[in-house]
Amino acid sequence: MTMGSNLYHFCFGFSISLVLFGLAFGQLSTDYYASTCPKALSTIRNVVFKAVANEHRMGASLLRLHFHDCFVNGCDASILLDDTSSFTGEKTAVPNKDSARGFDVIDTIKSAVENICPGVVSCADIVAVAARDSVVKLGGPWWAVQLGRRDSTTASFSGANSGIPSPFMDLAALISKFSNKGFTAKEMVTLSGAHTIGQAACRNFRSRIYNETNIDSSFAASLKPNCPSAGGDSSLSPLDADTSDVFDNAYFKDLVNKKGLLHSDQQLFNGGSTDSQVSAYSTGPAAFRSDFADAMVKMGSLSPLTGTNGEIRSNCRKIN
């Protein structure tokens, strides 16, 4: 468990990106709603726990929403905006189309929070807290979510297409993509550990299981019936072969055994600079849990809208 004092020590310990992260922490706080909506966090948790209990995959989906939101112009709930006749949002961008999900759960949370504290809790904060609660529900670490983000009044279709890491990227591209957001290669490996839960569609790993050699042959063979060489693009397989409903370090064990589902996953353990970190996490679950919590706090502080910037949407799918 990561306590507040350690979180501040962690974040301010970084000498780079102080403007991005240090100032953000000066405006966000863990007790932001203590007086304005004291039941906000428990209300969010109750909805998330119920949704994840009903469908374990939803935990991974809510966590992914937070990633895909923060990697495009910061953690501002831009990913939640629906397209309109005059506006193209991020939902139809390649990384999100027919893939990003959990929007209905966010809607349910927003309605519940609006019932007790109208116009107070932002959609961006809901997404951040829902991600944390999803991880906790699936057995992962808890972290103190920094709060006080406001919601964007715009989104970036092009930003979603260019800013979110692809499952087809090689290691150098992955390191660069995360570095652009202020993350080290180690933190990139840590955050990739989110793939210890959830599933991926056949279209995102077909080329790996049929064409790549750094894959366990029996593992590849087991995936082919559900992901034929042609067709079945939307068929799902677990990112973590054995415990996809539990937040643990099995993902890293899979990589060491050449059982990474996505090309981008196996790139983390493929004779490159991140092999040692994957190995360390594969045998050190406590270190992974602690580092993941810290990295999520850092990610949640990516360019938040605060103060008078943005708004508090009454409906997460559209601007006020």
Tab-separated table of C-alpha atoms in Angstrom:
chain	number	residue	atom	x	y	z
A	1	MET	CA	0.000	0.000	0.000
A	2	THR	CA	1.310	3.394	-0.918
A	3	MET	CA	0.715	6.122	1.625
A	4	GLY	CA	0.331	9.832	0.860
A	5	SER	CA	3.720	10.899	2.192
A	6	ASN	CA	5.480	8.322	0.059
A	7	LEU	CA	3.534	9.421	-3.010
A	8	TYR	CA	4.654	13.015	-2.608
A	9	HIS	CA	8.229	11.892	-1.968
A	10	PHE	CA	8.104	9.731	-5.068
A	11	CYS	CA	6.767	12.377	-7.381
A	12	PHE	CA	8.899	15.257	-6.205
A	13	GLY	CA	11.934	12.979	-6.277
A	14	PHE	CA	11.999	13.188	-10.036
A	15	SER	CA	14.283	15.880	-11.372
A	16	ILE	CA	12.700	15.886	-14.812
A	17	SER	CA	9.254	17.043	-15.858
A	18	LEU	CA	8.839	19.142	-12.718
A	19	VAL	CA	6.572	21.561	-14.509
A	20	LEU	CA	4.325	18.784	-15.777
A	21	PHE	CA	4.177	16.821	-12.580
A	22	GLY	CA	5.328	18.950	-9.677
A	23	LEU	CA	2.968	21.818	-10.387
A	24	ALA	CA	0.127	19.417	-11.065
A	25	PHE	CA	0.526	17.966	-7.610
A	26	GLY	CA	0.418	21.467	-6.176
A	27	GLN	CA	-3.114	21.800	-7.528
A	28	LEU	CA	-4.428	18.295	-6.947
A	29	SER	CA	-4.977	16.747	-3.528
A	30	THR	CA	-6.153	13.455	-2.108
A	31	ASP	CA	-8.822	15.131	0.040
A	32	TYR	CA	-10.203	17.448	-2.640
A	33	TYR	CA	-13.817	16.391	-2.066
A	34	ALA	CA	-13.583	16.003	1.712
A	35	SER	CA	-15.918	18.925	2.365
A	36	THR	CA	-17.727	19.363	-0.970
A	37	CYS	CA	-18.694	15.722	-1.532
A	38	PRO	CA	-17.502	13.499	1.323
A	39	LYS	CA	-19.279	10.401	0.001
A	40	ALA	CA	-17.876	10.712	-3.530
A	41	LEU	CA	-15.160	8.065	-3.205
A	42	SER	CA	-17.339	5.493	-1.469
A	43	THR	CA	-20.052	6.045	-4.070
A	44	ILE	CA	-17.594	5.478	-6.922
A	45	ARG	CA	-16.160	2.402	-5.220
A	46	ASN	CA	-19.560	0.811	-4.707
A	47	VAL	CA	-20.482	1.108	-8.386
A	48	VAL	CA	-17.077	-0.098	-9.585
A	49	PHE	CA	-16.973	-3.088	-7.246
A	50	LYS	CA	-20.445	-4.155	-8.348
A	51	ALA	CA	-19.599	-3.784	-12.052
A	52	VAL	CA	-16.320	-5.687	-11.752
A	53	ALA	CA	-17.925	-8.436	-9.660
A	54	ASN	CA	-20.513	-8.805	-12.399
A	55	GLU	CA	-17.868	-8.935	-15.146
A	56	HIS	CA	-14.207	-9.239	-14.195
A	57	ARG	CA	-13.084	-7.953	-17.599
A	58	MET	CA	-14.685	-4.605	-16.755
A	59	GLY	CA	-11.881	-3.967	-14.268
A	60	ALA	CA	-9.324	-4.043	-17.075
A	61	SER	CA	-11.574	-1.911	-19.275
A	62	LEU	CA	-11.907	0.834	-16.667
A	63	LEU	CA	-8.164	0.813	-16.050
A	64	ARG	CA	-7.539	1.072	-19.792
A	65	LEU	CA	-9.924	4.021	-20.064
A	66	HIS	CA	-7.703	5.942	-17.654
A	67	PHE	CA	-4.574	5.123	-19.677
A	68	HIS	CA	-6.136	6.098	-22.971
A	69	ASP	CA	-7.537	9.283	-21.493
A	70	CYS	CA	-4.298	10.462	-19.890
A	71	PHE	CA	-2.108	9.718	-22.910
A	72	VAL	CA	-4.113	12.163	-25.050
A	73	ASN	CA	-3.758	15.764	-23.854
A	74	GLY	CA	-3.690	14.688	-20.211
A	75	CYS	CA	-6.212	13.226	-17.762
A	76	ASP	CA	-9.228	15.312	-18.737
A	77	ALA	CA	-12.017	12.833	-19.577
A	78	SER	CA	-11.731	13.710	-23.265
A	79	ILE	CA	-12.079	10.017	-24.142
A	80	LEU	CA	-15.647	10.035	-22.792
A	81	LEU	CA	-17.003	12.608	-25.251
A	82	ASP	CA	-19.350	11.239	-27.907
A	83	ASP	CA	-19.077	12.361	-31.515
A	84	THR	CA	-21.617	14.909	-32.701
A	85	SER	CA	-22.484	16.328	-36.103
A	86	SER	CA	-19.845	19.015	-35.589
A	87	PHE	CA	-17.349	17.191	-33.363
A	88	THR	CA	-15.181	14.094	-33.754
A	89	GLY	CA	-13.960	12.766	-30.438
A	90	GLU	CA	-11.514	10.028	-29.473
A	91	LYS	CA	-13.862	7.058	-29.284
A	92	THR	CA	-13.586	6.304	-33.008
A	93	ALA	CA	-9.788	6.633	-33.166
A	94	VAL	CA	-8.000	3.378	-34.042
A	95	PRO	CA	-6.833	2.518	-30.482
A	96	ASN	CA	-10.370	2.994	-29.122
A	97	LYS	CA	-12.825	2.024	-31.851
A	98	ASP	CA	-14.629	-1.235	-31.064
A	99	SER	CA	-12.186	-1.598	-28.186
A	100	ALA	CA	-12.525	1.035	-25.451
A	101	ARG	CA	-15.396	0.143	-23.149
A	102	GLY	CA	-16.808	0.812	-19.708
A	103	PHE	CA	-18.500	4.060	-20.701
A	104	ASP	CA	-21.797	2.828	-19.310
A	105	VAL	CA	-20.200	2.175	-15.926
A	106	ILE	CA	-18.796	5.709	-15.895
A	107	ASP	CA	-22.304	6.970	-16.722
A	108	THR	CA	-23.729	5.017	-13.787
A	109	ILE	CA	-21.090	6.412	-11.458
A	110	LYS	CA	-21.674	9.947	-12.671
A	111	SER	CA	-25.423	9.665	-12.105
A	112	ALA	CA	-24.892	8.316	-8.600
A	113	VAL	CA	-22.454	11.093	-7.708
A	114	GLU	CA	-24.651	13.787	-9.246
A	115	ASN	CA	-27.510	12.599	-7.056
A	116	ILE	CA	-25.561	13.383	-3.906
A	117	CYS	CA	-23.349	16.277	-5.061
A	118	PRO	CA	-24.605	17.966	-8.249
A	119	GLY	CA	-21.950	19.671	-10.336
A	120	VAL	CA	-19.067	18.909	-7.989
A	121	VAL	CA	-17.179	15.768	-9.061
A	122	SER	CA	-15.498	15.770	-12.461
A	123	CYS	CA	-15.667	12.938	-14.963
A	124	ALA	CA	-11.862	12.982	-15.132
A	125	ASP	CA	-11.634	12.273	-11.399
A	126	ILE	CA	-14.256	9.541	-11.716
A	127	VAL	CA	-12.177	7.808	-14.399
A	128	ALA	CA	-9.042	8.036	-12.228
A	129	VAL	CA	-10.724	6.665	-9.114
A	130	ALA	CA	-12.553	3.945	-11.061
A	131	ALA	CA	-9.210	2.716	-12.421
A	132	ARG	CA	-7.766	2.442	-8.930
A	133	ASP	CA	-10.851	0.739	-7.516
A	134	SER	CA	-10.864	-1.746	-10.407
A	135	VAL	CA	-7.290	-2.769	-9.649
A	136	VAL	CA	-8.085	-3.129	-5.952
A	137	LYS	CA	-11.181	-5.221	-6.666
A	138	LEU	CA	-9.073	-7.624	-8.734
A	139	GLY	CA	-6.510	-8.031	-5.964
A	140	GLY	CA	-4.046	-5.313	-6.936
A	141	PRO	CA	-2.484	-2.463	-4.939
A	142	TRP	CA	-4.251	0.585	-3.548
A	143	TRP	CA	-2.952	4.099	-4.091
A	144	ALA	CA	-4.131	7.519	-2.969
A	145	VAL	CA	-5.651	9.127	-6.068
A	146	GLN	CA	-4.870	12.807	-6.444
A	147	LEU	CA	-8.123	14.693	-7.147
A	148	GLY	CA	-9.277	18.045	-8.429
A	149	ARG	CA	-9.124	17.542	-12.202
A	150	ARG	CA	-11.653	19.303	-14.370
A	151	ASP	CA	-13.160	18.065	-17.622
A	152	SER	CA	-12.089	19.150	-21.078
A	153	THR	CA	-14.478	20.797	-23.511
A	154	THR	CA	-12.704	19.239	-26.464
A	155	ALA	CA	-10.999	16.024	-27.541
A	156	SER	CA	-8.377	15.010	-30.075
A	157	PHE	CA	-9.084	12.305	-32.645
A	158	SER	CA	-5.616	12.775	-34.138
A	159	GLY	CA	-4.017	12.798	-30.698
A	160	ALA	CA	-5.611	9.470	-29.850
A	161	ASN	CA	-4.344	7.968	-33.090
A	162	SER	CA	-0.804	9.235	-32.589
A	163	GLY	CA	-0.345	9.327	-28.808
A	164	ILE	CA	-1.512	5.926	-27.573
A	165	PRO	CA	1.035	3.094	-27.783
A	166	SER	CA	0.265	0.425	-30.378
A	167	PRO	CA	0.274	-3.344	-29.768
A	168	PHE	CA	2.539	-3.644	-32.846
A	169	MET	CA	5.333	-1.391	-31.582
A	170	ASP	CA	8.915	-2.497	-31.059
A	171	LEU	CA	10.788	-1.706	-27.836
A	172	ALA	CA	12.447	1.502	-29.036
A	173	ALA	CA	9.112	2.945	-30.132
A	174	LEU	CA	7.474	1.994	-26.848
A	175	ILE	CA	10.248	3.608	-24.823
A	176	SER	CA	9.937	6.748	-26.950
A	177	LYS	CA	6.158	6.882	-26.636
A	178	PHE	CA	6.305	6.698	-22.840
A	179	SER	CA	9.289	9.035	-22.662
A	180	ASN	CA	7.223	11.646	-24.476
A	181	LYS	CA	4.913	11.578	-21.455
A	182	GLY	CA	7.768	11.828	-18.955
A	183	PHE	CA	8.081	8.135	-18.084
A	184	THR	CA	11.300	6.171	-17.767
A	185	ALA	CA	11.793	2.814	-19.464
A	186	LYS	CA	11.327	1.147	-16.077
A	187	GLU	CA	7.998	2.917	-15.568
A	188	MET	CA	6.964	1.856	-19.062
A	189	VAL	CA	7.543	-1.766	-18.066
A	190	THR	CA	5.694	-1.180	-14.799
A	191	LEU	CA	2.632	0.339	-16.468
A	192	SER	CA	2.624	-2.404	-19.120
A	193	GLY	CA	1.995	-4.745	-16.203
A	194	ALA	CA	-1.616	-3.569	-16.413
A	195	HIS	CA	-1.867	-6.339	-19.013
A	196	THR	CA	-1.929	-8.827	-16.173
A	197	ILE	CA	-5.707	-8.369	-16.443
A	198	GLY	CA	-7.998	-8.129	-19.436
A	199	GLN	CA	-8.223	-9.493	-22.959
A	200	ALA	CA	-7.155	-8.546	-26.471
A	201	ALA	CA	-8.807	-9.027	-29.841
A	202	CYS	CA	-7.410	-11.451	-32.409
A	203	ARG	CA	-6.667	-8.639	-34.867
A	204	ASN	CA	-4.107	-7.292	-32.412
A	205	PHE	CA	-2.093	-10.497	-31.998
A	206	ARG	CA	-2.732	-12.582	-35.140
A	207	SER	CA	0.545	-11.598	-36.783
A	208	ARG	CA	2.440	-12.563	-33.620
A	209	ILE	CA	1.075	-16.082	-33.267
A	210	TYR	CA	1.462	-16.902	-36.968
A	211	ASN	CA	4.645	-15.084	-37.925
A	212	GLU	CA	6.891	-14.493	-34.915
A	213	THR	CA	9.548	-16.864	-33.593
A	214	ASN	CA	10.034	-15.495	-30.056
A	215	ILE	CA	6.879	-17.214	-28.884
A	216	ASP	CA	6.329	-20.520	-27.122
A	217	SER	CA	5.103	-22.885	-29.840
A	218	SER	CA	2.485	-24.613	-27.708
A	219	PHE	CA	1.181	-21.236	-26.551
A	220	ALA	CA	0.859	-20.034	-30.138
A	221	ALA	CA	-0.880	-23.252	-31.143
A	222	SER	CA	-3.391	-22.903	-28.308
A	223	LEU	CA	-4.440	-19.483	-29.579
A	224	LYS	CA	-4.935	-20.345	-33.248
A	225	PRO	CA	-8.343	-22.072	-32.991
A	226	ASN	CA	-9.809	-18.885	-31.544
A	227	CYS	CA	-7.802	-16.652	-33.859
A	228	PRO	CA	-7.643	-18.153	-37.361
A	229	SER	CA	-5.291	-16.778	-40.003
A	230	ALA	CA	-8.299	-15.103	-41.615
A	231	GLY	CA	-11.481	-13.929	-39.907
A	232	GLY	CA	-12.357	-13.817	-36.249
A	233	ASP	CA	-10.846	-10.371	-35.813
A	234	SER	CA	-12.859	-9.637	-32.679
A	235	SER	CA	-12.310	-12.971	-30.948
A	236	LEU	CA	-10.814	-12.387	-27.509
A	237	SER	CA	-7.964	-14.078	-25.673
A	238	PRO	CA	-6.597	-13.232	-22.207
A	239	LEU	CA	-3.514	-11.008	-22.014
A	240	ASP	CA	-2.364	-13.072	-19.024
A	241	ALA	CA	-2.788	-16.704	-19.972
A	242	ASP	CA	-3.618	-18.135	-16.549
A	243	THR	CA	-4.900	-15.421	-14.183
A	244	SER	CA	-6.435	-12.714	-16.358
A	245	ASP	CA	-9.016	-11.913	-13.673
A	246	VAL	CA	-6.422	-11.348	-10.958
A	247	PHE	CA	-4.035	-8.411	-10.704
A	248	ASP	CA	-0.727	-10.164	-10.058
A	249	ASN	CA	2.740	-10.488	-11.621
A	250	ALA	CA	1.909	-13.466	-13.846
A	251	TYR	CA	2.132	-11.210	-16.922
A	252	PHE	CA	5.879	-10.891	-16.369
A	253	LYS	CA	6.252	-14.629	-15.822
A	254	ASP	CA	4.528	-15.111	-19.175
A	255	LEU	CA	6.999	-12.785	-20.892
A	256	VAL	CA	9.971	-14.701	-19.476
A	257	ASN	CA	8.393	-17.870	-20.891
A	258	LYS	CA	7.772	-16.248	-24.298
A	259	LYS	CA	4.029	-16.236	-23.732
A	260	GLY	CA	3.339	-12.552	-24.210
A	261	LEU	CA	0.130	-12.202	-26.202
A	262	LEU	CA	0.894	-8.950	-27.995
A	263	HIS	CA	4.006	-8.136	-29.994
A	264	SER	CA	4.473	-5.059	-27.808
A	265	ASP	CA	4.281	-7.221	-24.676
A	266	GLN	CA	6.995	-9.649	-25.707
A	267	GLN	CA	9.217	-6.768	-26.802
A	268	LEU	CA	9.755	-6.030	-23.114
A	269	PHE	CA	11.594	-9.357	-22.813
A	270	ASN	CA	13.362	-10.005	-26.073
A	271	GLY	CA	17.068	-9.558	-25.452
A	272	GLY	CA	16.754	-5.817	-24.932
A	273	SER	CA	17.335	-3.213	-22.241
A	274	THR	CA	14.160	-3.989	-20.292
A	275	ASP	CA	14.743	-7.735	-19.859
A	276	SER	CA	16.202	-7.304	-16.387
A	277	GLN	CA	13.177	-5.325	-15.171
A	278	VAL	CA	10.764	-7.951	-16.473
A	279	SER	CA	12.817	-10.658	-14.753
A	280	ALA	CA	12.794	-8.722	-11.497
A	281	TYR	CA	9.022	-8.331	-11.550
A	282	SER	CA	8.508	-11.974	-12.512
A	283	THR	CA	10.027	-13.012	-9.194
A	284	GLY	CA	9.190	-9.921	-7.148
A	285	PRO	CA	5.432	-9.336	-6.949
A	286	ALA	CA	5.746	-6.881	-4.043
A	287	ALA	CA	8.113	-4.638	-5.991
A	288	PHE	CA	5.752	-4.650	-8.969
A	289	ARG	CA	2.742	-3.739	-6.833
A	290	SER	CA	4.557	-0.857	-5.173
A	291	ASP	CA	6.031	0.474	-8.413
A	292	PHE	CA	2.697	0.164	-10.209
A	293	ALA	CA	0.931	2.230	-7.567
A	294	ASP	CA	3.590	4.934	-7.811
A	295	ALA	CA	3.504	4.952	-11.607
A	296	MET	CA	-0.293	5.262	-11.625
A	297	VAL	CA	-0.116	8.308	-9.363
A	298	LYS	CA	2.387	9.850	-11.753
A	299	MET	CA	0.273	9.019	-14.792
A	300	GLY	CA	-2.813	10.494	-13.139
A	301	SER	CA	-1.005	13.826	-12.877
A	302	LEU	CA	-0.459	14.178	-16.620
A	303	SER	CA	-1.493	17.725	-17.589
A	304	PRO	CA	-4.719	17.975	-15.566
A	305	LEU	CA	-7.112	20.859	-16.055
A	306	THR	CA	-7.521	22.688	-12.758
A	307	GLY	CA	-8.806	25.957	-11.360
A	308	THR	CA	-10.999	27.709	-13.916
A	309	ASN	CA	-9.803	25.612	-16.841
A	310	GLY	CA	-12.282	23.157	-18.307
A	311	GLU	CA	-15.585	22.416	-16.610
A	312	ILE	CA	-17.436	19.895	-14.479
A	313	ARG	CA	-19.594	18.066	-17.014
A	314	SER	CA	-23.064	17.119	-15.881
A	315	ASN	CA	-23.055	14.353	-18.510
A	316	CYS	CA	-19.677	12.754	-19.144
A	317	ARG	CA	-20.524	12.111	-22.797
A	318	LYS	CA	-20.992	15.749	-23.778
A	319	ILE	CA	-19.896	19.247	-22.837
A	320	ASN	CA	-22.261	21.370	-20.818
